[in-house]
Short mmCIF file of C-alpha atoms in Angstrom, two decimals:
data_model
loop_
_atom_site.label_atom_id
_atom_site.label_comp_id
_atom_site.label_asym_id
_atom_site.label_seq_id
_atom_site.Cartn_x
_atom_site.Cartn_y
_atom_site.Cartn_z
CA MET A 1374 -35.02 98.61 -216.77
CA LYS A 1375 -32.31 100.85 -214.69
CA LYS A 1376 -35.08 102.46 -212.80
CA VAL A 1377 -36.49 98.64 -212.04
CA ILE A 1378 -32.76 97.64 -210.80
CA LEU A 1379 -32.55 100.87 -208.92
CA THR A 1380 -35.88 100.36 -206.97
CA LEU A 1381 -35.09 96.95 -206.15
CA PHE A 1382 -31.78 98.19 -204.77
CA LEU A 1383 -33.41 100.76 -202.69
CA ILE A 1384 -35.76 98.28 -201.35
CA THR A 1385 -33.03 95.89 -200.24
CA LEU A 1386 -31.14 98.64 -198.68
CA GLN A 1387 -34.35 99.54 -196.52
CA ILE A 1388 -34.91 96.07 -195.71
CA VAL A 1389 -31.36 95.50 -194.55
CA SER A 1390 -31.48 98.80 -192.52
CA ALA A 1391 -34.68 97.83 -190.86
CA ASN A 1392 -33.44 94.25 -189.70
CA SER A 1393 -30.10 96.48 -188.53
CA ASN A 1394 -32.46 98.24 -186.07
CA THR A 1395 -34.18 95.18 -184.84
CA LYS A 1396 -33.36 94.52 -181.17
CA THR A 1397 -33.61 91.03 -179.72
CA ILE A 1398 -34.24 90.66 -175.84
CA LEU A 1399 -33.69 87.36 -173.97
CA PHE A 1400 -35.40 86.93 -170.58
CA LEU A 1401 -33.72 84.57 -168.74
CA GLY A 1402 -35.78 83.04 -166.01
CA ASP A 1403 -38.09 80.41 -164.48
CA SER A 1404 -41.71 79.93 -164.41
CA LEU A 1405 -42.55 83.58 -163.56
CA THR A 1406 -41.09 84.18 -166.89
CA GLU A 1407 -42.10 81.20 -168.98
CA GLY A 1408 -45.69 81.97 -167.77
CA LEU A 1409 -46.42 78.74 -166.15
CA GLY A 1410 -50.47 78.43 -165.95
CA VAL A 1411 -51.23 81.16 -168.59
CA ALA A 1412 -50.99 81.28 -172.55
CA GLN A 1413 -47.51 82.06 -173.68
CA LYS A 1414 -49.11 84.95 -175.40
CA ASP A 1415 -50.04 86.27 -172.04
CA ALA A 1416 -46.60 85.59 -170.59
CA PHE A 1417 -45.23 89.08 -169.53
CA PRO A 1418 -42.04 89.03 -171.98
CA ASN A 1419 -44.64 88.53 -174.92
CA LEU A 1420 -46.40 91.25 -173.74
CA VAL A 1421 -43.49 93.55 -173.20
CA GLY A 1422 -42.79 92.71 -176.96
CA ASN A 1423 -46.12 94.00 -177.99
CA MET A 1424 -45.98 97.18 -176.01
CA ILE A 1425 -42.38 97.97 -177.55
CA LYS A 1426 -43.94 97.56 -180.93
CA THR A 1427 -46.92 99.51 -180.70
CA LYS A 1428 -46.10 102.11 -178.01
CA LEU A 1429 -42.13 102.87 -179.44
CA LYS A 1430 -42.70 101.70 -182.98
CA LYS A 1431 -39.72 99.59 -182.92
CA ASP A 1432 -39.03 96.24 -184.39
CA ILE A 1433 -38.30 93.75 -181.68
CA LYS A 1434 -37.41 89.87 -180.97
CA ILE A 1435 -38.39 88.31 -177.68
CA ILE A 1436 -37.10 85.17 -176.27
CA ASN A 1437 -38.58 83.83 -173.56
CA GLY A 1438 -36.14 81.95 -172.04
CA GLY A 1439 -38.03 80.82 -168.92
CA VAL A 1440 -37.89 77.38 -167.80
CA SER A 1441 -40.50 76.28 -165.03
CA GLY A 1442 -38.43 75.10 -161.72
CA SER A 1443 -35.05 76.29 -163.25
CA THR A 1444 -32.51 77.67 -160.51
CA THR A 1445 -29.65 79.52 -161.02
CA SER A 1446 -27.36 76.48 -161.33
CA ASP A 1447 -28.83 75.66 -164.91
CA GLY A 1448 -29.01 79.32 -166.17
CA LEU A 1449 -25.47 79.62 -167.49
CA SER A 1450 -25.65 76.69 -169.62
CA ARG A 1451 -29.04 77.82 -171.10
CA LEU A 1452 -27.58 81.11 -171.52
CA LYS A 1453 -24.95 79.73 -173.50
CA TRP A 1454 -27.40 78.33 -175.74
CA TYR A 1455 -29.52 81.50 -176.38
CA LEU A 1456 -26.34 83.46 -176.97
CA LYS A 1457 -26.29 81.90 -180.39
CA ARG A 1458 -29.16 84.24 -181.45
CA LYS A 1459 -27.06 87.30 -180.38
CA PRO A 1460 -29.51 89.08 -177.84
CA ASP A 1461 -28.89 92.70 -177.51
CA ILE A 1462 -30.43 92.56 -174.21
CA VAL A 1463 -30.14 90.11 -171.63
CA PHE A 1464 -32.88 90.36 -168.66
CA ILE A 1465 -31.97 88.10 -165.89
CA ALA A 1466 -34.98 87.07 -163.76
CA LEU A 1467 -33.43 84.03 -161.54
CA GLY A 1468 -33.09 82.77 -158.13
CA ALA A 1469 -36.69 82.63 -156.76
CA ASN A 1470 -36.61 78.81 -156.84
CA ASP A 1471 -33.05 79.04 -155.15
CA GLY A 1472 -34.77 80.96 -152.40
CA LEU A 1473 -37.68 78.79 -152.20
CA ARG A 1474 -35.84 75.67 -151.96
CA GLY A 1475 -33.58 77.03 -149.28
CA LEU A 1476 -30.29 76.60 -151.31
CA ASN A 1477 -26.96 78.07 -150.52
CA LEU A 1478 -27.14 81.47 -151.41
CA GLN A 1479 -23.23 81.99 -151.57
CA GLN A 1480 -23.49 79.64 -154.22
CA SER A 1481 -26.68 81.04 -156.11
CA GLN A 1482 -24.69 84.49 -156.00
CA LYS A 1483 -21.69 82.91 -157.84
CA ASN A 1484 -23.99 81.03 -160.20
CA LEU A 1485 -25.71 84.59 -161.11
CA GLU A 1486 -22.22 86.21 -161.40
CA GLU A 1487 -21.19 83.93 -163.67
CA ILE A 1488 -24.25 84.73 -165.88
CA VAL A 1489 -23.94 87.95 -165.83
CA GLU A 1490 -20.19 87.80 -166.71
CA PHE A 1491 -20.68 85.55 -169.57
CA ALA A 1492 -23.64 87.69 -171.02
CA GLN A 1493 -21.42 90.71 -170.54
CA LYS A 1494 -18.59 89.17 -172.44
CA SER A 1495 -21.02 88.81 -175.53
CA LYS A 1496 -21.63 92.61 -175.61
CA ALA A 1497 -25.19 92.37 -174.58
CA LYS A 1498 -26.82 94.72 -172.23
CA VAL A 1499 -27.28 92.84 -168.72
CA LEU A 1500 -30.57 93.95 -166.97
CA LEU A 1501 -31.15 92.09 -163.36
CA ALA A 1502 -34.51 91.63 -161.64
CA GLY A 1503 -34.29 91.12 -157.80
CA MET A 1504 -36.61 88.54 -156.36
CA LEU A 1505 -37.77 88.46 -152.59
CA ILE A 1506 -39.13 85.47 -150.35
CA PRO A 1507 -41.71 85.22 -147.82
CA PRO A 1508 -40.47 85.82 -144.14
CA ASN A 1509 -41.02 82.30 -142.86
CA TYR A 1510 -37.57 81.24 -144.14
CA GLY A 1511 -36.15 83.22 -141.15
CA PRO A 1512 -35.21 86.93 -141.09
CA GLU A 1513 -31.50 86.34 -141.88
CA TYR A 1514 -32.01 83.97 -144.84
CA VAL A 1515 -34.67 86.72 -146.27
CA LYS A 1516 -32.18 89.36 -145.56
CA ARG A 1517 -29.02 87.71 -147.21
CA PHE A 1518 -31.46 86.64 -150.18
CA LYS A 1519 -32.22 90.28 -150.72
CA LYS A 1520 -28.76 91.59 -150.15
CA MET A 1521 -27.47 88.82 -152.93
CA TYR A 1522 -28.96 90.97 -155.85
CA GLU A 1523 -28.16 94.23 -154.35
CA GLU A 1524 -24.37 93.11 -154.13
CA ILE A 1525 -24.63 91.61 -157.80
CA LYS A 1526 -26.50 94.83 -159.07
CA ASP A 1527 -23.27 97.09 -157.43
CA LYS A 1528 -20.76 94.76 -158.46
CA TYR A 1529 -21.45 94.96 -162.16
CA LYS A 1530 -23.03 98.20 -162.26
CA LEU A 1531 -26.34 96.88 -163.48
CA LYS A 1532 -29.67 98.61 -163.83
CA ASN A 1533 -31.95 96.54 -161.85
CA MET A 1534 -35.45 95.97 -160.86
CA PRO A 1535 -35.40 95.22 -157.18
CA PHE A 1536 -38.31 93.06 -157.39
CA LEU A 1537 -39.92 91.64 -160.29
CA LEU A 1538 -43.37 90.96 -158.64
CA ASP A 1539 -43.89 94.20 -156.92
CA GLY A 1540 -47.38 95.11 -156.98
CA VAL A 1541 -48.19 91.43 -157.82
CA ALA A 1542 -47.03 89.39 -155.01
CA GLY A 1543 -49.66 88.93 -152.43
CA GLU A 1544 -52.49 90.27 -154.23
CA LYS A 1545 -55.08 87.72 -154.74
CA GLU A 1546 -56.74 88.97 -157.97
CA LEU A 1547 -53.34 89.17 -159.89
CA ASN A 1548 -52.45 85.41 -158.91
CA GLN A 1549 -53.33 81.95 -159.37
CA SER A 1550 -54.77 79.78 -156.58
CA ASP A 1551 -51.17 78.77 -155.82
CA GLY A 1552 -50.61 82.05 -154.58
CA ILE A 1553 -47.24 82.22 -156.00
CA HIS A 1554 -47.35 82.42 -160.05
CA PRO A 1555 -49.24 85.45 -161.79
CA ASN A 1556 -52.55 84.96 -163.46
CA ALA A 1557 -53.21 86.84 -167.04
CA GLN A 1558 -53.88 89.91 -165.06
CA GLY A 1559 -50.85 89.78 -163.07
CA HIS A 1560 -48.52 89.29 -166.04
CA LYS A 1561 -50.51 92.24 -167.56
CA TYR A 1562 -49.22 94.34 -164.29
CA ILE A 1563 -45.34 92.89 -164.43
CA ALA A 1564 -45.57 93.56 -168.31
CA LYS A 1565 -46.19 97.36 -167.66
CA GLU A 1566 -43.49 97.62 -165.22
CA VAL A 1567 -41.06 95.86 -167.12
CA TYR A 1568 -41.52 97.94 -170.30
CA LYS A 1569 -41.28 101.26 -168.26
CA PHE A 1570 -37.66 99.79 -166.74
CA LEU A 1571 -36.62 98.79 -170.42
CA LYS A 1572 -37.90 101.65 -172.74
CA GLU A 1573 -34.77 103.60 -172.01
CA GLU A 1574 -32.61 100.85 -173.17
CA LEU A 1575 -34.28 100.64 -176.58
#
């Protein structure tokens, strides 16, 4: 009987230990993160989670906090909701819709900074994915948009991906017919790059 109790106790300890090692990653973004136009299982956050499990042999929980049409203005309220699940890492990939709508970038930067600060206060590791917009928005606006992410990265000393869609944007075979949203192959490409970016944090 004592052996049975001891065995059950050891199993419980192993389960608790395993659970304590499980990391949770929140991907806070828009339709690019949500996986608009592809199955949710094919969106890059889910693919990154699968790669972490198979390649790094680590327990991982992925929260896909991507919402189609989302701008930086609604990011903070959504972050507060997701923080109830206590993510260890918050991967911020917001701002593309701000740029495509030609919104005031001073306000967009303020919104992103509030998101970063709130996430950091939760003790989560904050990572930032930059965006770029097409040149037809004018050289000054395009330059200011890119600089916004650089300034936030430097101000908060964040590890960042300069451009989430690097290698995918403009590649017809990796995008859907709208030329904006990645297809399943595009999400695979993004997932590989995000995985390489993330693995050192795990």
